[in-house]
mmCIF file of C-alpha atoms in Angstrom:
data_model
loop_
_atom_site.group_PDB
_atom_site.id
_atom_site.type_symbol
_atom_site.label_atom_id
_atom_site.label_comp_id
_atom_site.label_asym_id
_atom_site.label_seq_id
_atom_site.Cartn_x
_atom_site.Cartn_y
_atom_site.Cartn_z
ATOM 1 C CA MET A 1 0.000 0.000 0.000
ATOM 2 C CA ARG A 2 2.799 2.368 0.909
ATOM 3 C CA THR A 3 4.563 1.486 -2.338
ATOM 4 C CA LEU A 4 1.417 2.324 -4.328
ATOM 5 C CA LYS A 5 1.066 5.715 -2.616
ATOM 6 C CA LYS A 6 4.756 6.437 -3.213
ATOM 7 C CA ASP A 7 4.399 5.555 -6.900
ATOM 8 C CA LEU A 8 1.366 7.831 -7.218
ATOM 9 C CA ARG A 9 3.262 10.721 -5.626
ATOM 10 C CA VAL A 10 6.209 10.250 -7.995
ATOM 11 C CA ALA A 11 3.871 10.109 -10.995
ATOM 12 C CA GLY A 12 2.090 13.257 -9.823
ATOM 13 C CA LEU A 13 5.365 15.179 -9.398
ATOM 14 C CA THR A 14 6.515 14.012 -12.821
ATOM 15 C CA MET A 15 3.309 15.318 -14.431
ATOM 16 C CA ILE A 16 3.690 18.676 -12.657
ATOM 17 C CA ILE A 17 7.314 19.061 -13.786
ATOM 18 C CA VAL A 18 6.450 18.104 -17.380
ATOM 19 C CA GLY A 19 3.571 20.584 -17.320
ATOM 20 C CA MET A 20 5.864 23.368 -16.068
ATOM 21 C CA LEU A 21 8.419 22.629 -18.785
ATOM 22 C CA SER A 22 5.713 22.602 -21.466
ATOM 23 C CA ALA A 23 4.345 25.945 -20.243
ATOM 24 C CA THR A 24 7.842 27.437 -20.283
ATOM 25 C CA ALA A 25 8.358 26.210 -23.849
ATOM 26 C CA VAL A 26 5.059 27.763 -24.976
ATOM 27 C CA VAL A 27 5.859 31.110 -23.346
ATOM 28 C CA GLY A 28 9.288 31.105 -24.959
ATOM 29 C CA ALA A 29 7.759 30.383 -28.358
ATOM 30 C CA GLN A 30 5.474 33.403 -28.044
ATOM 31 C CA LYS A 31 8.329 35.900 -27.637
ATOM 32 C CA PRO A 32 8.452 38.274 -30.632
ATOM 33 C CA ARG A 33 11.383 37.888 -32.939
ATOM 34 C CA LYS A 34 13.538 40.782 -33.966
ATOM 35 C CA SER A 35 13.330 41.950 -37.546
ATOM 36 C CA PRO A 36 16.051 40.121 -39.533
ATOM 37 C CA GLN A 37 16.964 43.324 -41.398
ATOM 38 C CA GLY A 38 17.097 45.274 -38.179
ATOM 39 C CA ALA A 39 19.295 42.674 -36.475
ATOM 40 C CA LYS A 40 21.670 42.212 -39.391
ATOM 41 C CA ARG A 41 24.481 44.722 -39.762
ATOM 42 C CA TYR A 42 26.754 45.257 -42.724
ATOM 43 C CA ASP A 43 29.978 47.211 -42.913
ATOM 44 C CA LEU A 44 29.509 49.652 -45.776
ATOM 45 C CA TYR A 45 32.265 51.828 -47.131
ATOM 46 C CA ILE A 46 32.384 54.676 -49.605
ATOM 47 C CA LYS A 47 35.529 55.326 -51.594
ATOM 48 C CA GLN A 48 36.350 58.664 -53.166
ATOM 49 C CA GLY A 49 39.659 58.468 -54.945
ATOM 50 C CA GLN A 50 42.255 57.339 -52.392
ATOM 51 C CA LYS A 51 39.982 58.069 -49.398
ATOM 52 C CA THR A 52 37.735 55.443 -47.777
ATOM 53 C CA PHE A 53 34.902 56.228 -45.344
ATOM 54 C CA LEU A 54 33.037 53.786 -43.078
ATOM 55 C CA LEU A 55 29.357 54.768 -43.034
ATOM 56 C CA PRO A 56 27.578 54.648 -39.650
ATOM 57 C CA GLN A 57 24.268 52.813 -39.476
ATOM 58 C CA THR A 58 21.197 54.851 -38.492
ATOM 59 C CA GLY A 59 17.869 53.629 -37.147
ATOM 60 C CA LEU A 60 14.796 54.863 -38.998
ATOM 61 C CA THR A 61 11.776 56.584 -37.505
ATOM 62 C CA PHE A 62 8.350 55.379 -38.626
ATOM 63 C CA LYS A 63 5.647 58.052 -38.810
ATOM 64 C CA SER A 64 2.270 56.333 -38.551
ATOM 65 C CA ALA A 65 -0.440 58.049 -40.607
ATOM 66 C CA LEU A 66 -3.420 55.658 -40.826
ATOM 67 C CA VAL A 67 -4.428 52.712 -38.660
ATOM 68 C CA LEU A 68 -6.717 49.909 -39.788
ATOM 69 C CA GLY A 69 -6.952 46.966 -37.425
ATOM 70 C CA SER A 70 -3.437 45.868 -36.531
ATOM 71 C CA ASP A 71 -1.874 47.528 -39.590
ATOM 72 C CA GLN A 72 -0.263 50.962 -39.507
ATOM 73 C CA SER A 73 0.598 52.714 -42.755
ATOM 74 C CA GLY A 74 3.065 55.558 -42.827
ATOM 75 C CA LEU A 75 6.582 56.550 -43.821
ATOM 76 C CA TYR A 76 10.088 55.563 -42.749
ATOM 77 C CA GLY A 77 12.643 58.358 -42.499
ATOM 78 C CA ILE A 78 15.036 60.357 -40.347
ATOM 79 C CA PRO A 79 14.094 63.588 -38.533
ATOM 80 C CA SER A 80 17.164 65.575 -39.620
ATOM 81 C CA PRO A 81 19.903 65.407 -42.255
ATOM 82 C CA PRO A 82 22.751 62.998 -41.422
ATOM 83 C CA LYS A 83 25.983 64.261 -39.899
ATOM 84 C CA THR A 84 28.191 62.341 -42.322
ATOM 85 C CA THR A 85 29.154 64.762 -45.094
ATOM 86 C CA LEU A 86 31.280 63.854 -48.105
ATOM 87 C CA ASP A 87 32.697 65.983 -50.880
ATOM 88 C CA LEU A 88 30.723 66.271 -54.086
ATOM 89 C CA LYS A 89 32.850 63.767 -55.978
ATOM 90 C CA PRO A 90 32.212 60.399 -57.659
ATOM 91 C CA ILE A 91 31.539 57.671 -55.101
ATOM 92 C CA GLU A 92 32.109 53.935 -55.021
ATOM 93 C CA ILE A 93 30.191 51.775 -52.527
ATOM 94 C CA VAL A 94 32.133 48.821 -51.137
ATOM 95 C CA LEU A 95 30.414 46.106 -49.094
ATOM 96 C CA PHE A 96 30.942 42.548 -47.891
ATOM 97 C CA ASP A 97 27.852 40.568 -48.879
ATOM 98 C CA PRO A 98 28.574 36.926 -49.750
ATOM 99 C CA GLU A 99 24.928 35.927 -49.201
ATOM 100 C CA THR A 100 23.212 38.052 -51.867
ATOM 101 C CA ALA A 101 26.210 39.235 -53.926
ATOM 102 C CA GLY A 102 25.134 42.852 -53.500
ATOM 103 C CA ALA A 103 21.650 42.207 -54.895
ATOM 104 C CA THR A 104 19.914 43.925 -51.964
ATOM 105 C CA VAL A 105 21.995 47.107 -51.830
ATOM 106 C CA ARG A 106 20.172 50.253 -52.967
ATOM 107 C CA LEU A 107 21.288 53.855 -53.306
ATOM 108 C CA THR A 108 18.487 56.349 -52.703
ATOM 109 C CA LYS A 109 18.118 60.102 -52.680
ATOM 110 C CA LEU A 110 16.199 61.561 -49.745
ATOM 111 C CA ALA A 111 13.829 64.524 -49.632
ATOM 112 C CA HIS A 112 12.196 66.279 -46.709
ATOM 113 C CA ILE A 113 8.449 65.652 -46.460
ATOM 114 C CA ALA A 114 6.642 68.111 -44.224
ATOM 115 C CA THR A 115 3.071 66.906 -44.791
ATOM 116 C CA ALA A 116 1.198 64.382 -46.931
ATOM 117 C CA PRO A 117 -2.514 63.887 -47.760
ATOM 118 C CA ALA A 118 -4.256 61.217 -45.713
ATOM 119 C CA HIS A 119 -5.547 59.287 -48.741
ATOM 120 C CA SER A 120 -1.977 58.648 -49.956
ATOM 121 C CA PHE A 121 -1.571 56.229 -47.036
ATOM 122 C CA ASP A 122 -4.581 54.096 -47.985
ATOM 123 C CA LEU A 123 -2.784 50.929 -49.060
ATOM 124 C CA GLN A 124 -5.851 48.694 -49.349
ATOM 125 C CA ALA A 125 -6.313 46.824 -52.631
ATOM 126 C CA THR A 126 -9.696 48.533 -52.980
ATOM 127 C CA LYS A 127 -9.256 52.213 -52.149
ATOM 128 C CA ILE A 128 -11.658 53.925 -49.776
ATOM 129 C CA GLY A 129 -13.601 56.792 -51.373
ATOM 130 C CA PRO A 130 -13.815 60.322 -49.925
ATOM 131 C CA ALA A 131 -17.389 59.800 -48.701
ATOM 132 C CA ILE A 132 -16.685 56.960 -46.287
ATOM 133 C CA PHE A 133 -12.964 57.621 -45.719
ATOM 134 C CA PRO A 134 -13.573 59.448 -42.393
ATOM 135 C CA GLN A 135 -15.723 56.581 -41.135
ATOM 136 C CA VAL A 136 -12.968 54.043 -41.798
ATOM 137 C CA TYR A 137 -9.848 56.002 -40.831
ATOM 138 C CA HIS A 138 -11.328 58.718 -38.591
ATOM 139 C CA VAL A 139 -9.645 61.463 -40.608
ATOM 140 C CA LYS A 140 -10.702 63.467 -43.657
ATOM 141 C CA TYR A 141 -9.744 62.180 -47.104
ATOM 142 C CA ASP A 142 -7.649 65.237 -48.010
ATOM 143 C CA ALA A 143 -6.424 65.997 -44.490
ATOM 144 C CA SER A 144 -2.821 67.218 -44.435
ATOM 145 C CA LEU A 145 -0.968 64.917 -42.043
ATOM 146 C CA PRO A 146 2.334 66.064 -40.473
ATOM 147 C CA ILE A 147 5.354 63.946 -41.397
ATOM 148 C CA ASN A 148 8.527 66.051 -40.949
ATOM 149 C CA LEU A 149 10.953 63.333 -41.995
ATOM 150 C CA TRP A 150 13.666 62.917 -44.599
ATOM 151 C CA CYS A 151 12.316 60.029 -46.685
ATOM 152 C CA VAL A 152 13.312 58.117 -49.811
ATOM 153 C CA GLU A 153 12.454 60.140 -52.903
ATOM 154 C CA THR A 154 14.081 58.202 -55.757
ATOM 155 C CA ASP A 155 16.235 55.126 -56.370
ATOM 156 C CA ILE A 156 19.527 55.539 -58.191
ATOM 157 C CA PRO A 157 20.547 52.542 -60.346
ATOM 158 C CA LEU A 158 23.830 50.873 -59.435
ATOM 159 C CA GLN A 159 26.339 48.826 -61.394
ATOM 160 C CA ILE A 160 27.482 46.010 -59.088
ATOM 161 C CA THR A 161 30.631 43.973 -59.737
ATOM 162 C CA PRO A 162 32.674 41.556 -57.593
ATOM 163 C CA MET A 163 36.047 42.792 -56.390
ATOM 164 C CA ALA A 164 38.923 40.854 -57.906
ATOM 165 C CA GLY A 165 40.865 38.804 -55.380
ATOM 166 C CA LYS A 166 38.429 39.589 -52.528
ATOM 167 C CA PRO A 167 35.791 36.838 -52.190
ATOM 168 C CA GLY A 168 32.477 38.125 -50.851
ATOM 169 C CA TRP A 169 33.324 41.783 -51.487
ATOM 170 C CA PHE A 170 31.439 43.824 -54.070
ATOM 171 C CA ARG A 171 31.701 47.244 -55.631
ATOM 172 C CA ALA A 172 28.592 49.313 -56.488
ATOM 173 C CA VAL A 173 28.906 52.430 -58.627
ATOM 174 C CA PRO A 174 26.053 54.839 -59.527
ATOM 175 C CA ASP A 175 25.348 54.834 -63.264
ATOM 176 C CA GLN A 176 24.729 58.585 -63.211
ATOM 177 C CA GLN A 177 26.505 61.638 -61.874
ATOM 178 C CA LEU A 178 25.246 62.633 -58.429
ATOM 179 C CA GLU A 179 24.365 66.194 -57.534
ATOM 180 C CA ALA A 180 24.587 67.718 -54.074
ATOM 181 C CA GLY A 181 21.942 66.378 -51.702
ATOM 182 C CA VAL A 182 21.025 63.876 -48.997
ATOM 183 C CA PHE A 183 21.439 60.190 -49.827
ATOM 184 C CA ALA A 184 21.191 56.815 -48.113
ATOM 185 C CA ILE A 185 22.271 53.263 -48.794
ATOM 186 C CA THR A 186 19.619 50.716 -47.835
ATOM 187 C CA LEU A 187 19.427 46.930 -47.740
ATOM 188 C CA ALA A 188 15.623 46.733 -47.698
ATOM 189 C CA ARG A 189 12.855 48.759 -49.309
ATOM 190 C CA VAL A 190 11.813 51.662 -47.103
ATOM 191 C CA ASP A 191 10.424 53.964 -49.796
ATOM 192 C CA GLY A 192 6.935 55.421 -50.111
ATOM 193 C CA PRO A 193 3.919 54.925 -47.866
ATOM 194 C CA ARG A 194 4.037 51.373 -46.532
ATOM 195 C CA ILE A 195 2.819 49.128 -43.734
ATOM 196 C CA TYR A 196 4.978 49.204 -40.610
ATOM 197 C CA ALA A 197 7.253 46.157 -40.683
ATOM 198 C CA GLY A 198 9.394 46.598 -37.583
ATOM 199 C CA ASP A 199 12.688 48.378 -37.082
ATOM 200 C CA ARG A 200 14.623 49.360 -40.173
ATOM 201 C CA HIS A 201 18.087 50.841 -40.625
ATOM 202 C CA PHE A 202 20.060 52.487 -43.373
ATOM 203 C CA TYR A 203 23.305 54.368 -44.002
ATOM 204 C CA PRO A 204 22.670 58.060 -44.764
ATOM 205 C CA PHE A 205 25.161 60.700 -45.889
ATOM 206 C CA VAL A 206 25.292 64.147 -47.458
ATOM 207 C CA LEU A 207 27.113 65.070 -50.645
ATOM 208 C CA ALA A 208 28.055 68.733 -50.570
ATOM 209 C CA SER A 209 30.454 71.116 -52.243
ATOM 210 C CA ALA A 210 33.395 72.201 -50.129
ATOM 211 C CA PRO A 211 32.425 75.355 -48.179
ATOM 212 C CA GLU A 212 34.088 78.635 -48.972
ATOM 213 C CA PRO A 213 36.581 79.808 -46.305
ATOM 214 C CA LEU A 214 35.077 82.290 -43.834
ATOM 215 C CA ASN A 215 37.932 84.754 -44.240
ATOM 216 C CA PRO A 216 39.499 84.261 -47.645
ATOM 217 C CA PRO A 217 43.100 85.437 -47.806
ATOM 218 C CA ALA A 218 43.488 88.956 -49.140
ATOM 219 C CA LYS A 219 44.903 89.172 -52.601
ATOM 220 C CA LYS A 220 48.387 90.623 -52.820
ATOM 221 C CA PRO A 221 48.574 93.843 -54.830
ATOM 222 C CA ALA A 222 50.053 93.386 -58.239
ATOM 223 C CA ALA A 223 53.700 94.391 -58.517
ATOM 224 C CA PRO A 224 54.173 97.695 -60.379
ATOM 225 C CA HIS A 225 55.451 97.402 -63.913
ATOM 226 C CA PRO A 226 59.160 98.282 -64.040
ATOM 227 C CA THR A 227 60.003 101.526 -65.791
ATOM 228 C CA PRO A 228 61.515 100.738 -69.172
ATOM 229 C CA PRO A 229 65.110 101.945 -69.625
ATOM 230 C CA CYS A 230 65.727 104.970 -71.722
ATOM 231 C CA PRO A 231 66.610 104.177 -75.289
#
């Protein structure tokens, strides 16, 4: 009899322990995963002639404009121009990317967006008309929504080639001459109104002409012409 009771106690403890382990496994499985693009970091370089610059990675801000259920549509961007400034010269992007062979790298030009109409963030397959738009999104169809971010304006095509003698390294060169402005290198699409998809990062920089010196050196007066000798 005592043996039977002992066996029942052991079986009961075993079931409790198994139940606790199963519950722990379920809780662990429910933890949200980090965005793969946000967790992955690349070393990106820009070469200008003999100079090489390592670009710092910057986290993007997401400005939510419309909410429908669990989806938020809005824009990714940065609140102010980047601090990294390069001379207005031809650039060459150098990156180590053995997984995609540079297929995901994108060069984009940024523009400041102060406001945007509410209807531009309606990303449903069937667009909501002006009449019922306020009932669905609780904002007027043509309402001017504040954004105040530097966002992707255009993509600039790149010519990507492997670097000789350096496995996994690739060179990306713009196929057009760049003008002064704010740019960013991205490894995932962050352009245009889109559904929030977690943290995103990119590598922004400014191309600018060299500033004029504050106090330019005074020009030396021209030397007087020597008096010609008498004939």
